[in-house]
Coordinates of C-alpha atoms in Angstrom, one line a residue:
Chain A
X149 CA 0.0 0.0 0.1
X150 CA 2.8 2.4 0.9
X151 CA 4.4 1.7 -2.3
X152 CA 1.3 2.7 -4.3
X153 CA 0.9 5.9 -2.3
X154 CA 4.4 6.7 -2.8
X155 CA 4.2 6.4 -6.6
X156 CA 0.9 8.2 -6.6
X157 CA 2.6 11.2 -4.7
X158 CA 5.6 11.1 -7.2
X159 CA 3.2 11.7 -10.0
X160 CA 1.3 14.4 -8.3
X161 CA 4.6 16.0 -7.3
X162 CA 5.9 16.0 -10.8
X163 CA 2.9 17.7 -12.3
X164 CA 2.7 20.3 -9.4
X165 CA 6.4 21.1 -10.0
X166 CA 5.9 21.5 -13.6
X167 CA 3.3 24.0 -12.7
X168 CA 5.8 25.9 -10.7
X169 CA 5.0 24.7 -7.2
X170 CA 7.3 23.9 -4.3
X171 CA 6.3 20.5 -3.0
X172 CA 7.4 19.2 0.5
X173 CA 6.0 15.7 1.4
X174 CA 6.0 15.1 5.1
X175 CA 5.6 11.7 6.8
X176 CA 2.5 12.0 9.1
X177 CA -0.4 10.4 10.7
X178 CA -3.8 11.4 9.9
X179 CA -6.2 11.3 12.8
X180 CA -10.0 11.1 12.2
X181 CA -11.9 11.7 15.4
X182 CA -15.8 11.5 15.9
X183 CA -18.0 12.3 18.7
X184 CA -21.7 11.6 19.1
X185 CA -23.3 14.5 21.0
X186 CA -27.0 13.9 21.6
X187 CA -27.4 12.2 18.2
X188 CA -25.4 14.9 16.3
X189 CA -22.0 13.5 14.8
X190 CA -19.1 16.0 15.4
X191 CA -16.0 15.0 13.5
X192 CA -12.5 16.3 13.4
X193 CA -9.5 15.5 11.1
X194 CA -6.0 16.4 12.1
X195 CA -2.5 15.7 11.0
X196 CA 0.3 14.8 13.4
X197 CA 3.8 15.3 12.1
X198 CA 7.4 15.9 13.2
X199 CA 7.5 19.2 11.2
X200 CA 5.8 21.0 14.2
X201 CA 2.8 22.1 12.3
X202 CA -0.6 20.4 13.1
X203 CA -3.5 21.2 10.8
X204 CA -7.0 20.7 12.3
X205 CA -10.3 20.8 10.6
X206 CA -13.8 20.1 11.9
X207 CA -15.6 18.0 9.2
X208 CA -19.0 17.6 10.7
X209 CA -21.6 18.7 11.4
X210 CA -20.4 21.5 9.0
X211 CA -16.8 22.0 7.7
X212 CA -14.6 24.6 9.1
X213 CA -10.8 25.0 9.2
X214 CA -9.9 25.3 12.8
X215 CA -6.4 26.4 11.9
X216 CA -2.7 25.4 12.3
X217 CA -1.2 24.7 15.8
X218 CA 2.2 24.1 17.2
X219 CA 1.5 21.1 19.4
X220 CA -0.8 18.1 19.9
X221 CA -1.9 19.6 23.1
X222 CA -3.2 22.7 21.4
X223 CA -5.1 20.4 19.0
X224 CA -6.6 18.4 22.0
X225 CA -7.5 21.7 23.7
X226 CA -9.3 23.0 20.8
X227 CA -11.3 19.8 20.3
X228 CA -12.1 19.5 24.1
X229 CA -13.3 23.1 24.1
X230 CA -15.4 22.7 20.8
X231 CA -17.1 19.6 22.2
X232 CA -17.8 21.3 25.3
X233 CA -19.4 24.1 23.5
X234 CA -21.5 21.8 21.3
X235 CA -22.7 19.9 24.3
X236 CA -24.0 23.3 25.7
X237 CA -25.4 24.2 22.4
X238 CA -27.5 21.0 22.2
X239 CA -29.4 22.2 25.3
X240 CA -30.6 25.1 23.2
X241 CA -34.0 24.6 21.5
X242 CA -32.5 26.3 18.4
X243 CA -29.7 23.8 18.0
X244 CA -30.9 22.3 14.8
X245 CA -31.5 25.7 13.5
X246 CA -27.8 26.8 14.5
X247 CA -26.6 23.8 12.5
X248 CA -28.8 24.5 9.5
X249 CA -27.6 28.1 9.4
X250 CA -23.8 27.2 9.5
X251 CA -24.3 24.6 6.8
X252 CA -25.9 27.3 4.6
X253 CA -23.2 29.8 5.4
X254 CA -20.5 27.2 4.4
X255 CA -22.4 26.4 1.2
X256 CA -22.8 30.1 0.4
X257 CA -19.0 30.5 0.6
X258 CA -18.5 27.9 -2.0
X259 CA -21.3 29.0 -4.2
X260 CA -19.9 32.6 -4.2
X261 CA -16.6 31.3 -5.0
X262 CA -17.9 29.4 -8.0
X263 CA -20.0 32.5 -9.1
X264 CA -16.9 34.6 -9.0
X265 CA -14.5 32.3 -10.6
X266 CA -16.8 30.8 -13.3
X267 CA -18.6 34.0 -14.3
X268 CA -18.0 37.7 -15.1
X269 CA -20.2 39.1 -12.4
X270 CA -21.7 42.6 -12.8
X271 CA -20.1 44.9 -10.1
X272 CA -23.6 45.7 -8.8
X273 CA -24.3 42.1 -7.8
X274 CA -20.9 41.9 -6.0
X275 CA -21.8 45.0 -4.1
X276 CA -25.2 43.7 -3.2
X277 CA -23.8 40.5 -1.8
X278 CA -21.2 42.4 0.2
X279 CA -23.9 44.7 1.6
X280 CA -26.0 41.7 2.6
X281 CA -22.9 40.2 4.4
X282 CA -22.2 43.4 6.2
X283 CA -25.9 43.4 7.3
X284 CA -25.6 39.8 8.7
X285 CA -22.4 40.6 10.4
X286 CA -24.1 43.6 12.1
X287 CA -26.9 41.4 13.0
X288 CA -24.5 39.0 14.7
X289 CA -22.9 41.8 16.6
X290 CA -26.3 43.2 17.7
X291 CA -27.4 39.8 18.9
X292 CA -24.1 39.3 20.8
X293 CA -24.8 42.6 22.7
X294 CA -28.4 41.6 23.5
X295 CA -27.6 37.9 24.6
X296 CA -26.4 36.5 27.9
X297 CA -22.9 34.9 27.7
X298 CA -22.8 31.2 28.8
X299 CA -19.3 30.0 28.0
X300 CA -16.2 31.6 29.7
X301 CA -13.3 29.2 29.4
X302 CA -12.0 30.7 26.3
X303 CA -12.7 33.9 24.5
X304 CA -14.8 34.3 21.3
X305 CA -11.9 35.5 19.1
X306 CA -14.0 35.8 15.9
X307 CA -16.6 38.0 17.4
X308 CA -13.8 40.3 19.0
X309 CA -12.1 40.8 15.7
X310 CA -12.5 44.3 14.3
Chain B
X226 CA 18.9 -38.9 12.5
X227 CA 15.3 -37.6 12.2
X228 CA 12.3 -39.8 13.0
X229 CA 9.8 -40.5 10.1
X230 CA 7.2 -38.5 12.2
X231 CA 9.6 -35.3 12.1
X232 CA 10.0 -35.7 8.5
X233 CA 6.3 -36.0 8.0
X234 CA 5.6 -33.0 10.2
X235 CA 8.3 -30.8 8.4
X236 CA 7.0 -31.7 5.0
X237 CA 3.4 -31.0 6.0
X238 CA 4.4 -27.6 7.5
X239 CA 6.5 -26.8 4.4
X240 CA 3.8 -27.8 1.8
X241 CA 1.0 -26.1 3.7
X242 CA 2.9 -23.0 3.9
X243 CA 4.0 -22.7 0.3
X244 CA 0.5 -23.7 -0.8
X245 CA -1.0 -20.8 1.2
X246 CA 1.7 -18.5 -0.1
X247 CA 0.8 -19.5 -3.7
X248 CA -2.9 -19.1 -3.1
X249 CA -2.3 -15.4 -2.2
X250 CA -5.2 -15.4 0.1
X251 CA -3.0 -14.4 3.1
X252 CA -0.2 -12.2 3.5
X253 CA 2.9 -14.0 2.4
X254 CA 5.2 -12.5 5.1
X255 CA 2.8 -13.6 8.0
X256 CA 2.6 -17.2 6.4
X257 CA 6.4 -17.5 6.0
X258 CA 7.0 -16.3 9.6
X259 CA 4.2 -18.5 10.9
X260 CA 5.6 -21.6 9.1
X261 CA 9.0 -20.8 10.4
X262 CA 7.7 -20.4 13.9
X263 CA 5.7 -23.6 13.6
X264 CA 9.1 -25.5 12.7
X265 CA 10.3 -23.9 15.9
X266 CA 7.5 -24.9 18.0
X267 CA 7.6 -28.6 16.8
X268 CA 11.4 -28.5 17.6
X269 CA 12.2 -29.4 14.0
X270 CA 14.9 -26.8 14.3
X271 CA 16.6 -25.2 17.3
X272 CA 16.4 -21.5 17.5
X273 CA 20.3 -21.6 17.1
X274 CA 19.9 -23.6 13.8
X275 CA 17.1 -21.5 12.7
X276 CA 19.1 -18.3 13.0
X277 CA 22.1 -20.0 11.3
X278 CA 19.8 -20.6 8.5
X279 CA 19.0 -17.0 7.8
X280 CA 21.2 -15.8 5.1
X281 CA 22.2 -12.4 6.4
X282 CA 24.3 -11.8 3.4
X283 CA 21.2 -11.7 1.4
X284 CA 19.3 -9.7 4.1
X285 CA 22.3 -7.2 4.1
X286 CA 22.4 -6.7 0.3
X287 CA 18.5 -6.0 0.2
X288 CA 18.6 -3.5 3.2
X289 CA 21.8 -1.8 2.2
X290 CA 20.6 -1.3 -1.5
X291 CA 17.1 -0.3 -0.3
X292 CA 18.7 2.6 1.9
X293 CA 20.6 3.8 -1.1
X294 CA 17.7 3.8 -3.4
X295 CA 15.4 5.5 -0.9
X296 CA 17.9 8.3 -0.5
X297 CA 18.8 8.5 -4.1
X298 CA 15.2 8.7 -5.4
X299 CA 14.6 11.7 -3.1
X300 CA 16.9 13.7 -5.5
X301 CA 14.5 13.5 -8.4
X302 CA 17.3 11.9 -10.6
X303 CA 15.1 9.3 -12.0
X304 CA 12.4 11.7 -13.2
X305 CA 15.1 14.1 -14.5
X306 CA 16.6 11.3 -16.7
X307 CA 13.2 10.2 -17.9
X308 CA 12.0 13.6 -19.0
X309 CA 15.5 14.3 -20.6
X310 CA 15.1 11.0 -22.4
X311 CA 11.6 11.8 -23.6
X312 CA 12.8 15.3 -24.8
X313 CA 15.7 13.9 -26.7
X314 CA 13.2 11.6 -28.3
X315 CA 11.5 14.7 -29.4
X316 CA 8.2 13.3 -28.1
X317 CA 8.1 10.5 -30.5
X318 CA 6.2 7.7 -28.7
X319 CA 8.2 4.8 -30.1
X320 CA 11.6 6.4 -29.2
X321 CA 10.2 7.2 -25.7
X322 CA 9.2 3.7 -25.3
X323 CA 12.5 2.4 -26.4
X324 CA 14.4 5.0 -24.2
X325 CA 12.2 4.1 -21.2
X326 CA 12.8 0.4 -21.8
X327 CA 16.5 0.6 -22.0
X328 CA 16.5 3.0 -18.9
X329 CA 14.4 0.3 -17.0
X330 CA 16.5 -2.5 -18.0
X331 CA 19.9 -0.8 -17.2
X332 CA 18.7 0.7 -13.8
X333 CA 17.0 -2.7 -12.8
X334 CA 20.4 -4.3 -13.3
X335 CA 21.7 -2.2 -10.5
X336 CA 19.0 -1.3 -8.4
X337 CA 15.9 -3.3 -7.2
X338 CA 13.6 -3.6 -10.3
X339 CA 10.6 -3.1 -8.1
X340 CA 11.8 0.4 -7.1
X341 CA 12.7 1.1 -10.7
X342 CA 9.0 0.5 -12.0
X343 CA 7.6 2.4 -9.0
X344 CA 9.9 5.4 -10.2
X345 CA 9.3 5.1 -14.0
X346 CA 5.6 4.2 -14.0
X347 CA 4.3 7.7 -12.7
X348 CA 6.5 9.5 -15.2
X349 CA 5.2 7.1 -18.0
X350 CA 1.6 7.9 -17.0
X351 CA 2.2 11.6 -17.2
X352 CA 4.0 11.3 -20.5
X353 CA 1.2 9.0 -22.2
X354 CA -1.6 11.3 -20.7
X355 CA 0.2 14.3 -22.3
X356 CA 0.5 12.3 -25.7
X357 CA -3.0 11.1 -25.3
X358 CA -2.2 7.6 -25.9
X359 CA -2.6 4.3 -24.1
X360 CA 0.2 3.7 -21.6
X361 CA 0.0 -0.2 -21.8
X362 CA 2.6 -0.6 -24.5
X363 CA 5.0 1.4 -22.4
X364 CA 4.1 -0.2 -19.2
X365 CA 4.2 -3.8 -20.5
X366 CA 7.7 -2.9 -22.2
X367 CA 9.0 -1.7 -18.8
X368 CA 7.7 -4.6 -16.8
X369 CA 9.4 -7.0 -19.2
X370 CA 12.6 -5.0 -19.2
X371 CA 12.8 -4.6 -15.5
X372 CA 12.7 -8.5 -15.1
X373 CA 15.2 -9.0 -17.9
X374 CA 17.5 -6.2 -16.7
X375 CA 17.5 -7.6 -13.2
X376 CA 18.7 -10.9 -14.4
X377 CA 22.2 -9.6 -15.4
X378 CA 23.8 -8.8 -12.2
X379 CA 24.2 -10.1 -8.6
X380 CA 22.0 -7.2 -7.1
X381 CA 19.5 -6.9 -9.9
X382 CA 16.9 -9.4 -8.5
X383 CA 16.4 -11.2 -5.2
X384 CA 17.0 -14.7 -6.7
X385 CA 20.5 -13.5 -8.0
X386 CA 21.3 -12.1 -4.6
X387 CA 20.4 -15.5 -2.9
X388 CA 22.3 -17.4 -5.5
X389 CA 25.5 -15.1 -5.0
X390 CA 25.2 -15.4 -1.3
X391 CA 24.9 -19.1 -1.3
X392 CA 27.9 -19.5 -3.7
X393 CA 31.3 -18.2 -4.4
X394 CA 29.9 -16.3 -7.3
X395 CA 30.5 -12.6 -7.2
X396 CA 29.3 -9.4 -9.0
X397 CA 31.6 -9.7 -12.0
X398 CA 30.8 -13.4 -12.3
X399 CA 27.1 -12.5 -13.0
X400 CA 28.0 -9.8 -15.2
X401 CA 30.5 -11.9 -17.4
X402 CA 28.1 -15.0 -17.4
X403 CA 24.8 -13.4 -17.6
X404 CA 25.3 -9.9 -19.0
X405 CA 25.9 -10.9 -22.7
X406 CA 22.9 -13.2 -22.9
X407 CA 20.8 -10.5 -21.2
X408 CA 21.8 -8.1 -23.7
X409 CA 21.0 -10.4 -26.6
X410 CA 17.5 -11.1 -25.0
X411 CA 17.0 -7.3 -24.6
X412 CA 17.7 -6.6 -28.2
X413 CA 15.5 -9.5 -29.3
X414 CA 12.6 -8.1 -27.2
X415 CA 13.0 -4.8 -28.6
X416 CA 12.3 -6.2 -32.1
X417 CA 9.3 -8.0 -30.9
X418 CA 8.1 -4.9 -29.2
X419 CA 8.5 -2.9 -32.3
X420 CA 6.6 -5.5 -34.2
X421 CA 3.8 -5.5 -31.6
X422 CA 3.5 -1.7 -30.9
X423 CA 5.4 0.1 -33.5
X424 CA 2.3 0.8 -35.6
X425 CA 0.0 2.0 -32.9
X426 CA 2.2 4.6 -31.5
X427 CA 1.5 7.6 -33.4
X428 CA 0.5 11.1 -32.0
X429 CA -0.2 14.6 -33.3
X430 CA 2.8 17.0 -33.6
X431 CA 1.1 19.4 -31.2
X432 CA 1.2 16.8 -28.5
X433 CA 4.8 16.1 -29.0
X434 CA 5.5 19.8 -28.5
X435 CA 3.9 19.5 -25.1
X436 CA 6.7 17.0 -24.0
X437 CA 9.3 19.4 -25.1
X438 CA 7.8 22.0 -22.8
X439 CA 8.5 19.9 -19.6
X440 CA 11.3 21.3 -17.6
X441 CA 13.6 18.4 -16.4
X442 CA 15.4 20.6 -14.1
X443 CA 12.4 21.2 -12.0
X444 CA 12.5 17.5 -10.9
X445 CA 15.9 17.9 -9.3
X446 CA 14.9 18.4 -5.5
X447 CA 18.4 18.6 -3.9
X448 CA 21.6 19.2 -6.0
X449 CA 23.9 18.6 -3.1
X450 CA 22.2 15.3 -2.1
X451 CA 22.2 14.5 -5.8
X452 CA 26.0 14.8 -6.1
X453 CA 26.4 12.8 -2.7
X454 CA 24.1 10.0 -3.8
X455 CA 25.7 9.6 -7.3
X456 CA 29.1 9.6 -5.6
X457 CA 28.1 6.8 -3.1
X458 CA 26.1 4.9 -5.8
X459 CA 29.3 4.9 -8.2
X460 CA 31.5 3.9 -5.2
X461 CA 29.0 1.0 -4.3
X462 CA 29.0 -0.4 -7.8
X463 CA 32.8 -0.2 -8.0
X464 CA 32.8 -2.0 -4.7
X465 CA 30.6 -4.7 -6.1
X466 CA 32.9 -4.9 -9.2
X467 CA 36.1 -5.6 -7.0
X468 CA 34.4 -7.1 -3.8
X469 CA 35.7 -10.6 -4.7
X470 CA 39.3 -9.3 -5.1
X471 CA 39.0 -7.5 -1.8
X472 CA 37.5 -10.6 -0.2
X473 CA 34.5 -8.7 0.9
X474 CA 31.0 -10.3 1.0
X475 CA 28.4 -8.3 -1.2
X476 CA 26.4 -7.4 1.8
X477 CA 29.6 -5.6 3.2
X478 CA 29.7 -3.5 0.2
X479 CA 26.0 -2.7 0.2
X480 CA 26.0 -1.8 3.9
X481 CA 29.2 0.3 3.6
X482 CA 27.5 2.4 0.8
X483 CA 24.2 2.6 2.8
X484 CA 25.9 3.8 6.0
X485 CA 28.2 6.2 4.2
X486 CA 25.2 7.8 2.2
X487 CA 22.9 7.8 5.4
X488 CA 25.7 9.7 7.2
X489 CA 26.8 12.2 4.5
X490 CA 23.2 12.9 3.4
X491 CA 22.3 14.4 6.9
X492 CA 18.8 12.9 6.4
X493 CA 16.8 11.7 9.4
X494 CA 17.6 7.9 9.6
X495 CA 14.1 7.3 11.3
X496 CA 12.5 8.4 8.0
X497 CA 14.7 6.5 5.8
X498 CA 14.6 3.2 7.7
X499 CA 10.9 3.7 7.8
X500 CA 10.7 3.3 4.1
X501 CA 12.7 0.0 4.0
X502 CA 10.4 -2.8 2.8
X503 CA 10.5 -4.7 6.1
X504 CA 7.7 -7.0 4.9
X505 CA 10.0 -8.4 2.1
X506 CA 13.0 -8.7 4.6
X507 CA 10.9 -10.7 7.0
X508 CA 9.4 -12.9 4.2
X509 CA 13.1 -13.7 3.4
X510 CA 13.8 -14.5 7.1
X511 CA 10.7 -16.8 7.4
X512 CA 11.7 -18.7 4.2
X513 CA 15.3 -19.2 5.2
X514 CA 14.0 -20.8 8.3
X515 CA 11.6 -23.0 6.5
X516 CA 14.1 -24.2 4.0
X517 CA 16.7 -24.6 6.8
X518 CA 14.3 -26.9 8.5
X519 CA 13.9 -29.0 5.3
X520 CA 17.8 -29.3 5.1
X521 CA 18.0 -30.2 8.8
X522 CA 15.7 -33.2 8.4
X523 CA 17.2 -34.4 5.2
X524 CA 14.3 -33.7 2.8
X525 CA 16.4 -31.5 0.5
X526 CA 19.0 -34.3 0.2
X527 CA 16.1 -36.8 -0.7
X528 CA 14.8 -34.2 -3.3
X529 CA 18.3 -33.9 -4.8
X530 CA 18.6 -37.7 -5.1
X531 CA 15.2 -37.8 -6.8
X532 CA 16.3 -35.2 -9.3
X533 CA 19.6 -37.1 -10.0
X534 CA 17.6 -40.3 -10.6
X535 CA 15.3 -38.6 -13.1
X536 CA 18.2 -37.2 -15.2
X537 CA 20.7 -39.9 -14.3
X538 CA 23.2 -37.3 -13.3
X539 CA 23.4 -36.1 -16.8
X540 CA 24.6 -32.3 -16.6
X541 CA 22.9 -31.4 -20.0
X542 CA 19.6 -32.7 -19.0
X543 CA 19.7 -31.4 -15.3
X544 CA 20.7 -28.0 -16.5
X545 CA 17.8 -27.7 -19.1
X546 CA 15.4 -29.1 -16.6
X547 CA 16.4 -26.5 -14.0
X548 CA 16.3 -23.7 -16.5
X549 CA 12.6 -24.5 -17.9
X550 CA 11.2 -25.7 -14.6
X551 CA 12.5 -22.7 -12.7
X552 CA 11.0 -20.4 -15.4
X553 CA 7.7 -22.2 -15.6
X554 CA 7.4 -22.3 -11.7
X555 CA 8.5 -18.7 -11.4
X556 CA 5.9 -17.6 -14.0
X557 CA 3.2 -18.8 -11.7
X558 CA 4.5 -18.8 -8.2
X559 CA 6.7 -16.5 -6.1
X560 CA 10.3 -17.0 -7.4
X561 CA 11.9 -16.2 -4.0
X562 CA 10.5 -19.3 -2.1
X563 CA 11.3 -21.4 -5.3
X564 CA 15.0 -20.2 -5.4
X565 CA 15.3 -20.6 -1.5
X566 CA 14.4 -24.3 -2.1
X567 CA 16.5 -24.9 -5.1
X568 CA 19.7 -23.5 -3.7
X569 CA 20.3 -26.2 -1.1
X570 CA 19.0 -28.8 -3.7
X571 CA 21.6 -27.7 -6.2
X572 CA 24.2 -27.8 -3.5
X573 CA 23.3 -31.3 -2.5
X574 CA 23.6 -32.3 -6.2
X575 CA 27.2 -30.9 -6.3
X576 CA 27.8 -32.8 -3.1
X577 CA 26.3 -36.2 -4.3
X578 CA 27.7 -36.3 -7.9
X579 CA 30.8 -35.2 -9.7
X580 CA 28.8 -32.9 -11.8
X581 CA 30.0 -29.2 -12.2
X582 CA 27.1 -27.4 -10.8
X583 CA 28.2 -24.1 -12.2
X584 CA 25.8 -24.3 -15.2
X585 CA 23.1 -25.1 -12.8
X586 CA 23.5 -21.8 -11.0
X587 CA 23.2 -19.7 -14.3
X588 CA 20.2 -22.0 -15.4
X589 CA 18.5 -21.2 -11.9
X590 CA 19.2 -17.5 -12.3
X591 CA 18.1 -17.2 -15.9
X592 CA 15.0 -19.4 -15.2
X593 CA 13.9 -17.8 -12.0
X594 CA 14.3 -14.2 -13.2
X595 CA 13.1 -14.5 -16.8
X596 CA 10.3 -16.6 -15.7
X597 CA 8.7 -13.6 -13.8
X598 CA 7.7 -12.3 -17.4
X599 CA 5.5 -15.4 -17.8
X600 CA 2.4 -14.2 -16.1
X601 CA 1.1 -11.3 -14.1
X602 CA 1.9 -12.9 -10.7
X603 CA 5.3 -14.1 -11.8
X604 CA 7.3 -11.0 -10.6
X605 CA 6.7 -8.1 -8.2
X606 CA 7.2 -5.5 -10.8
X607 CA 4.3 -7.1 -12.8
X608 CA 2.0 -6.8 -9.7
X609 CA 3.1 -3.3 -8.8
X610 CA 2.4 -1.8 -12.3
X611 CA -0.8 -3.5 -12.6
X612 CA -1.9 -2.3 -9.3
X613 CA -1.0 1.2 -10.2
X614 CA -3.2 1.3 -13.2
X615 CA -5.9 -0.9 -11.8
X616 CA -8.3 2.0 -11.2
X617 CA -7.8 3.5 -14.6
X618 CA -9.2 2.3 -18.0
X619 CA -6.0 0.6 -18.8
X620 CA -6.3 -2.4 -16.4
X621 CA -3.8 -5.0 -16.8
X622 CA -5.6 -8.3 -16.5
X623 CA -4.0 -11.7 -16.0
X624 CA -5.0 -12.6 -19.6
X625 CA -3.9 -9.3 -21.1
X626 CA -0.3 -9.8 -19.5
X627 CA -0.2 -13.5 -20.3
X628 CA -0.7 -12.8 -24.0
X629 CA 2.4 -10.8 -24.3
X630 CA 4.3 -12.0 -21.3
X631 CA 4.2 -15.7 -21.9
X632 CA 5.4 -15.7 -25.5
X633 CA 8.3 -13.3 -24.4
X634 CA 9.3 -15.5 -21.8
X635 CA 9.4 -18.6 -23.9
X636 CA 11.5 -16.6 -26.4
X637 CA 13.9 -15.6 -23.7
X638 CA 14.1 -19.2 -22.5
X639 CA 14.8 -20.5 -26.1
X640 CA 17.7 -18.0 -26.5
X641 CA 19.0 -18.9 -22.8
X642 CA 18.9 -22.7 -23.8
X643 CA 21.0 -22.1 -26.8
X644 CA 23.3 -19.9 -24.8
X645 CA 23.8 -22.6 -22.1
X646 CA 24.3 -25.5 -24.7
X647 CA 26.8 -23.5 -26.6
X648 CA 28.8 -22.1 -23.8
X649 CA 28.4 -24.4 -20.7
X650 CA 27.3 -27.8 -21.8

């Protein structure tokens, strides 16, 4: 199996290098982690390697890149916090709505990318989409200011970004 | 003297293990180790004798050469040479097929043929996708050439490593005795390939232009490592050429080369050693113990007596029988266990008769290596390449391979028979 994977990587590396890429192949382990929180599957994928960078991504219930971390401890802490927050969130009556909205947001990002990369979109449409996104962001900020905070172990970094 | 019960148990363990290996329903390494462990459990061989039966010279050559190849392939030199060859051929498919076939044959003589096909196949697929033609003529040619090229030297194919290790035959003995005949076979096969594939290999000029746009320099990953690797590789080949005169075993040369390259490359040994095909190494270990047990109880001696009674101790008949039986057997079963069994058998023939067994070694080497072309399951390169294209539309089925491989094996054997008769019998 390792032989075939190596040969496949050689082919991909050759093609990518001909395109002008720098390719570095790192020996690593890919870990696929799943939890079942009140019948909702929450899954993560992360890569452990000796290079020092750990890539973590949440795959389910909706895809989201968590980022690059410097140690396995950071990865475990992120997953720990995430699961704890999801467990809290499942107590909410709007949990399924929350999941649904996030799935739609993820889908919208992909759709917008396709729209922009495959079509010559008139400027007014792009402006209109940006305006709608701004409105959603304002709505999130407004909701935050009018809601009671329920989790304090870590800070909501995305919400605090300017 | 062993009891008839011991002989019966040994024979049963050996036959069951080999039958299961041939059936390919279980992992061959697990089976070989289980068979060896069963021999130990039944006290057919003591642990001391079992360890003595392991041919550490073969193991050393395999591990040493694997380390050298693992490091050298990281430089991208094989891709560089392949692309350069395709560009020199100006994108002409037949010329590329010819260049890649010769490259595969020559490389396989000095490095493990399995590794060579693993390196050349991805490039072949890129080239044929670019030229919009079927990769099958190219892949089939490379498989055939990998098996034939590996026949020429002591280190080209595992059967030769085993034969060299069990005898006093050195690197130059293999080159001198097998090099010329392998060259003749390669030339003959090239004519056959031209006849088979020459007419179908035509592409549009604009596709040929695409090949010329590839930049071979982009394949070179580390120029410093490349210089170090080529230096050690050249030194190792030189070491093999003179190892008999220096009274060094072949494994010593391979291990010195591997250790030197590992040290000067400054690569992480953990990563390099991880890539060694430990499964193959432990397969050999298991087989050596299994065959060692057969020798211990005298079964090999009985088999040798039986073979001598069939051929009446006639060298001509025995040599031709060894050549053809080895080839036909190697076409359908793993040639490594076959050769592992044949080596002590031939040694026993040498002890029991006044026959010069030298031609038998060359017959075994030619038969076991060239037999690999007889069917899809005949040799590791065949299965490796077939596995790599299995998910594509260009699947290499048993029948598809057999139609090309078997007649080519027969042709190789006819040439080898003439060679052995003219020069050795």
